[in-house]
Amino acid sequence: VQYFLLGKLRLQKWFVPTSDRERKKVIRDMIMLVLPRQPRTCNFLRWKDLKIVYKRYASLYFCAGLEEQDNELLALEVLHRYVELLDKYFGNVCELDIIFNFEKAYFILDEFLMGGEVLETSKFAVNVSMEQADTLQEACTSLPRSLWCV
């Protein structure tokens, strides 16, 4: 996976070095390619030298750019698993959850993917990591400000 984009760009994660100018071009092109497509069309596209995999969940579009050797069906499953993880954490995730809790959405993605490869396949393990991070955050913020965790 070279990049992972979410909807009206509520979240983006790039796994290969890409200039800001190139990122903006990719984002613009992906929006023009994916958003106008009909609901029952194929979830796989070719764009330049990449394969694009996307999936729509309610009003959210999840999109991933793949290299030639990557498996499209596996990438579609990765998108679905990420949505399942978000649903488990937020309880039926919506766009507002991602807007107001983007750091949690990134944290879940980082627990799930690393360097564009699946790091953890277990939903349970990712949820345990999220619970531990939330517990640590609560413990740190309950301390006096001068003793906050760094």
PDB file of C-alpha atoms in Angstrom:
ATOM      1  CA  VAL A   1       0.000   0.000   0.000  1.00  0.00           C
ATOM      2  CA  GLN A   2       1.487   3.330  -1.018  1.00  0.00           C
ATOM      3  CA  TYR A   3      -1.181   5.533   0.502  1.00  0.00           C
ATOM      4  CA  PHE A   4      -4.469   5.343   2.343  1.00  0.00           C
ATOM      5  CA  LEU A   5      -7.068   8.081   1.857  1.00  0.00           C
ATOM      6  CA  LEU A   6     -10.396   8.614   3.506  1.00  0.00           C
ATOM      7  CA  GLY A   7     -13.297  10.524   1.937  1.00  0.00           C
ATOM      8  CA  LYS A   8     -13.291  14.309   1.756  1.00  0.00           C
ATOM      9  CA  LEU A   9      -9.812  13.872   2.991  1.00  0.00           C
ATOM     10  CA  ARG A  10     -10.562  13.444   6.631  1.00  0.00           C
ATOM     11  CA  LEU A  11      -7.560  11.171   6.985  1.00  0.00           C
ATOM     12  CA  GLN A  12      -4.511  10.431   4.853  1.00  0.00           C
ATOM     13  CA  LYS A  13      -1.548   8.178   5.452  1.00  0.00           C
ATOM     14  CA  TRP A  14       1.325   7.996   2.972  1.00  0.00           C
ATOM     15  CA  PHE A  15       3.679   5.035   3.118  1.00  0.00           C
ATOM     16  CA  VAL A  16       6.130   6.205   0.452  1.00  0.00           C
ATOM     17  CA  PRO A  17       7.981   9.528   0.323  1.00  0.00           C
ATOM     18  CA  THR A  18       5.848  11.914  -1.724  1.00  0.00           C
ATOM     19  CA  SER A  19       6.184  15.673  -2.171  1.00  0.00           C
ATOM     20  CA  ASP A  20       3.331  17.952  -1.105  1.00  0.00           C
ATOM     21  CA  ARG A  21       2.765  18.914  -4.715  1.00  0.00           C
ATOM     22  CA  GLU A  22       2.465  15.285  -5.816  1.00  0.00           C
ATOM     23  CA  ARG A  23       0.187  14.480  -2.856  1.00  0.00           C
ATOM     24  CA  LYS A  24      -2.193  17.268  -3.828  1.00  0.00           C
ATOM     25  CA  LYS A  25      -2.261  16.006  -7.399  1.00  0.00           C
ATOM     26  CA  VAL A  26      -2.927  12.419  -6.307  1.00  0.00           C
ATOM     27  CA  ILE A  27      -5.709  13.554  -3.970  1.00  0.00           C
ATOM     28  CA  ARG A  28      -7.327  15.693  -6.662  1.00  0.00           C
ATOM     29  CA  ASP A  29      -7.121  12.861  -9.196  1.00  0.00           C
ATOM     30  CA  MET A  30      -8.520  10.302  -6.741  1.00  0.00           C
ATOM     31  CA  ILE A  31     -11.472  12.546  -5.923  1.00  0.00           C
ATOM     32  CA  MET A  32     -12.198  13.006  -9.626  1.00  0.00           C
ATOM     33  CA  LEU A  33     -11.876   9.255 -10.302  1.00  0.00           C
ATOM     34  CA  VAL A  34     -13.677   7.737  -7.332  1.00  0.00           C
ATOM     35  CA  LEU A  35     -16.466  10.092  -6.232  1.00  0.00           C
ATOM     36  CA  PRO A  36     -18.453  10.212  -9.499  1.00  0.00           C
ATOM     37  CA  ARG A  37     -18.537   6.408  -9.866  1.00  0.00           C
ATOM     38  CA  GLN A  38     -21.890   4.645  -9.623  1.00  0.00           C
ATOM     39  CA  PRO A  39     -22.567   2.571  -6.463  1.00  0.00           C
ATOM     40  CA  ARG A  40     -22.581  -0.810  -8.218  1.00  0.00           C
ATOM     41  CA  THR A  41     -19.365  -0.373 -10.217  1.00  0.00           C
ATOM     42  CA  CYS A  42     -16.135  -2.248  -9.591  1.00  0.00           C
ATOM     43  CA  ASN A  43     -14.080  -1.136  -6.577  1.00  0.00           C
ATOM     44  CA  PHE A  44     -10.791  -1.451  -8.472  1.00  0.00           C
ATOM     45  CA  LEU A  45      -9.262   1.106 -10.838  1.00  0.00           C
ATOM     46  CA  ARG A  46      -6.002   1.558 -12.696  1.00  0.00           C
ATOM     47  CA  TRP A  47      -4.365   4.947 -12.415  1.00  0.00           C
ATOM     48  CA  LYS A  48      -0.921   5.587 -13.849  1.00  0.00           C
ATOM     49  CA  ASP A  49       1.261   2.725 -12.602  1.00  0.00           C
ATOM     50  CA  LEU A  50      -0.909   2.017  -9.544  1.00  0.00           C
ATOM     51  CA  LYS A  51      -3.989   0.012  -8.720  1.00  0.00           C
ATOM     52  CA  ILE A  52      -6.637   1.942  -6.796  1.00  0.00           C
ATOM     53  CA  VAL A  53      -8.955   0.116  -4.423  1.00  0.00           C
ATOM     54  CA  TYR A  54     -11.831   1.945  -2.792  1.00  0.00           C
ATOM     55  CA  LYS A  55     -14.930   1.158  -0.784  1.00  0.00           C
ATOM     56  CA  ARG A  56     -17.830   3.362   0.246  1.00  0.00           C
ATOM     57  CA  TYR A  57     -19.367   3.023   3.693  1.00  0.00           C
ATOM     58  CA  ALA A  58     -22.355   5.374   4.104  1.00  0.00           C
ATOM     59  CA  SER A  59     -20.927   8.810   3.251  1.00  0.00           C
ATOM     60  CA  LEU A  60     -17.284   7.796   3.756  1.00  0.00           C
ATOM     61  CA  TYR A  61     -15.000   6.632   0.957  1.00  0.00           C
ATOM     62  CA  PHE A  62     -11.937   4.603   1.899  1.00  0.00           C
ATOM     63  CA  CYS A  63      -9.268   4.508  -0.801  1.00  0.00           C
ATOM     64  CA  ALA A  64      -5.857   2.830  -1.092  1.00  0.00           C
ATOM     65  CA  GLY A  65      -3.190   3.066  -3.779  1.00  0.00           C
ATOM     66  CA  LEU A  66      -1.408  -0.209  -4.483  1.00  0.00           C
ATOM     67  CA  GLU A  67       1.734  -1.220  -6.292  1.00  0.00           C
ATOM     68  CA  GLU A  68       1.519  -3.641  -9.205  1.00  0.00           C
ATOM     69  CA  GLN A  69       2.386  -6.722  -7.135  1.00  0.00           C
ATOM     70  CA  ASP A  70      -0.195  -6.003  -4.384  1.00  0.00           C
ATOM     71  CA  ASN A  71      -3.425  -7.997  -4.220  1.00  0.00           C
ATOM     72  CA  GLU A  72      -6.601  -5.957  -4.779  1.00  0.00           C
ATOM     73  CA  LEU A  73      -8.871  -8.323  -2.855  1.00  0.00           C
ATOM     74  CA  LEU A  74      -6.547  -8.285   0.121  1.00  0.00           C
ATOM     75  CA  ALA A  75      -6.491  -4.478   0.003  1.00  0.00           C
ATOM     76  CA  LEU A  76     -10.303  -4.426  -0.066  1.00  0.00           C
ATOM     77  CA  GLU A  77     -10.271  -6.656   3.010  1.00  0.00           C
ATOM     78  CA  VAL A  78      -7.770  -4.291   4.678  1.00  0.00           C
ATOM     79  CA  LEU A  79     -10.146  -1.366   4.063  1.00  0.00           C
ATOM     80  CA  HIS A  80     -13.029  -3.392   5.483  1.00  0.00           C
ATOM     81  CA  ARG A  81     -11.021  -4.451   8.539  1.00  0.00           C
ATOM     82  CA  TYR A  82     -10.107  -0.825   9.229  1.00  0.00           C
ATOM     83  CA  VAL A  83     -13.798   0.125   9.115  1.00  0.00           C
ATOM     84  CA  GLU A  84     -14.574  -2.756  11.492  1.00  0.00           C
ATOM     85  CA  LEU A  85     -11.896  -1.489  13.886  1.00  0.00           C
ATOM     86  CA  LEU A  86     -13.297   2.040  13.720  1.00  0.00           C
ATOM     87  CA  ASP A  87     -16.824   0.695  14.295  1.00  0.00           C
ATOM     88  CA  LYS A  88     -15.661  -1.322  17.283  1.00  0.00           C
ATOM     89  CA  TYR A  89     -13.921   1.664  18.854  1.00  0.00           C
ATOM     90  CA  PHE A  90     -16.446   4.405  18.061  1.00  0.00           C
ATOM     91  CA  GLY A  91     -19.590   2.275  17.928  1.00  0.00           C
ATOM     92  CA  ASN A  92     -20.844   2.602  14.330  1.00  0.00           C
ATOM     93  CA  VAL A  93     -18.292   5.149  13.101  1.00  0.00           C
ATOM     94  CA  CYS A  94     -19.443   8.244  11.259  1.00  0.00           C
ATOM     95  CA  GLU A  95     -17.675  11.158   9.620  1.00  0.00           C
ATOM     96  CA  LEU A  96     -17.955  13.295  12.769  1.00  0.00           C
ATOM     97  CA  ASP A  97     -16.109  10.646  14.798  1.00  0.00           C
ATOM     98  CA  ILE A  98     -13.192  10.930  12.402  1.00  0.00           C
ATOM     99  CA  ILE A  99     -13.319  14.734  12.284  1.00  0.00           C
ATOM    100  CA  PHE A 100     -13.355  15.218  16.064  1.00  0.00           C
ATOM    101  CA  ASN A 101     -11.246  12.189  17.002  1.00  0.00           C
ATOM    102  CA  PHE A 102      -8.809  12.064  14.096  1.00  0.00           C
ATOM    103  CA  GLU A 103      -5.904  11.220  16.401  1.00  0.00           C
ATOM    104  CA  LYS A 104      -7.724   8.045  17.476  1.00  0.00           C
ATOM    105  CA  ALA A 105      -8.451   7.134  13.842  1.00  0.00           C
ATOM    106  CA  TYR A 106      -4.738   7.564  13.045  1.00  0.00           C
ATOM    107  CA  PHE A 107      -3.754   5.569  16.119  1.00  0.00           C
ATOM    108  CA  ILE A 108      -6.011   2.684  15.070  1.00  0.00           C
ATOM    109  CA  LEU A 109      -4.534   2.802  11.566  1.00  0.00           C
ATOM    110  CA  ASP A 110      -0.992   2.819  12.979  1.00  0.00           C
ATOM    111  CA  GLU A 111      -1.788  -0.190  15.171  1.00  0.00           C
ATOM    112  CA  PHE A 112      -3.171  -1.998  12.129  1.00  0.00           C
ATOM    113  CA  LEU A 113      -0.781  -0.992   9.302  1.00  0.00           C
ATOM    114  CA  MET A 114       2.925  -0.204   9.343  1.00  0.00           C
ATOM    115  CA  GLY A 115       4.846   0.865   6.281  1.00  0.00           C
ATOM    116  CA  GLY A 116       1.900  -0.028   4.077  1.00  0.00           C
ATOM    117  CA  GLU A 117       1.793  -3.633   5.290  1.00  0.00           C
ATOM    118  CA  VAL A 118      -0.657  -5.259   7.681  1.00  0.00           C
ATOM    119  CA  LEU A 119       0.951  -5.292  11.115  1.00  0.00           C
ATOM    120  CA  GLU A 120      -1.830  -6.810  13.195  1.00  0.00           C
ATOM    121  CA  THR A 121      -4.692  -8.912  11.865  1.00  0.00           C
ATOM    122  CA  SER A 122      -6.410  -9.434  15.206  1.00  0.00           C
ATOM    123  CA  LYS A 123      -9.216  -6.984  15.959  1.00  0.00           C
ATOM    124  CA  PHE A 124      -8.927  -8.005  19.593  1.00  0.00           C
ATOM    125  CA  ALA A 125      -5.218  -7.094  19.783  1.00  0.00           C
ATOM    126  CA  VAL A 126      -5.826  -3.682  18.191  1.00  0.00           C
ATOM    127  CA  ASN A 127      -8.712  -3.021  20.592  1.00  0.00           C
ATOM    128  CA  VAL A 128      -6.535  -3.979  23.570  1.00  0.00           C
ATOM    129  CA  SER A 129      -3.881  -1.499  22.358  1.00  0.00           C
ATOM    130  CA  MET A 130      -6.538   1.208  22.056  1.00  0.00           C
ATOM    131  CA  GLU A 131      -7.863   0.507  25.559  1.00  0.00           C
ATOM    132  CA  GLN A 132      -4.337   0.645  26.978  1.00  0.00           C
ATOM    133  CA  ALA A 133      -3.641   3.936  25.184  1.00  0.00           C
ATOM    134  CA  ASP A 134      -6.917   5.412  26.467  1.00  0.00           C
ATOM    135  CA  THR A 135      -6.128   4.268  30.015  1.00  0.00           C
ATOM    136  CA  LEU A 136      -2.659   5.821  29.814  1.00  0.00           C
ATOM    137  CA  GLN A 137      -4.074   9.063  28.436  1.00  0.00           C
ATOM    138  CA  GLU A 138      -6.667   9.247  31.229  1.00  0.00           C
ATOM    139  CA  ALA A 139      -3.993   8.549  33.850  1.00  0.00           C
ATOM    140  CA  CYS A 140      -1.711  11.233  32.438  1.00  0.00           C
ATOM    141  CA  THR A 141      -4.412  13.901  32.202  1.00  0.00           C
ATOM    142  CA  SER A 142      -5.617  13.205  35.760  1.00  0.00           C
ATOM    143  CA  LEU A 143      -2.191  14.201  37.116  1.00  0.00           C
ATOM    144  CA  PRO A 144      -1.393  17.817  37.999  1.00  0.00           C
ATOM    145  CA  ARG A 145      -0.261  19.673  34.896  1.00  0.00           C
ATOM    146  CA  SER A 146       3.353  19.893  36.118  1.00  0.00           C
ATOM    147  CA  LEU A 147       3.529  16.069  36.213  1.00  0.00           C
ATOM    148  CA  TRP A 148       1.867  15.312  32.862  1.00  0.00           C
ATOM    149  CA  CYS A 149       3.246  12.351  30.976  1.00  0.00           C
ATOM    150  CA  VAL A 150       5.452  13.260  28.062  1.00  0.00           C
TER     151      VAL A 150
END
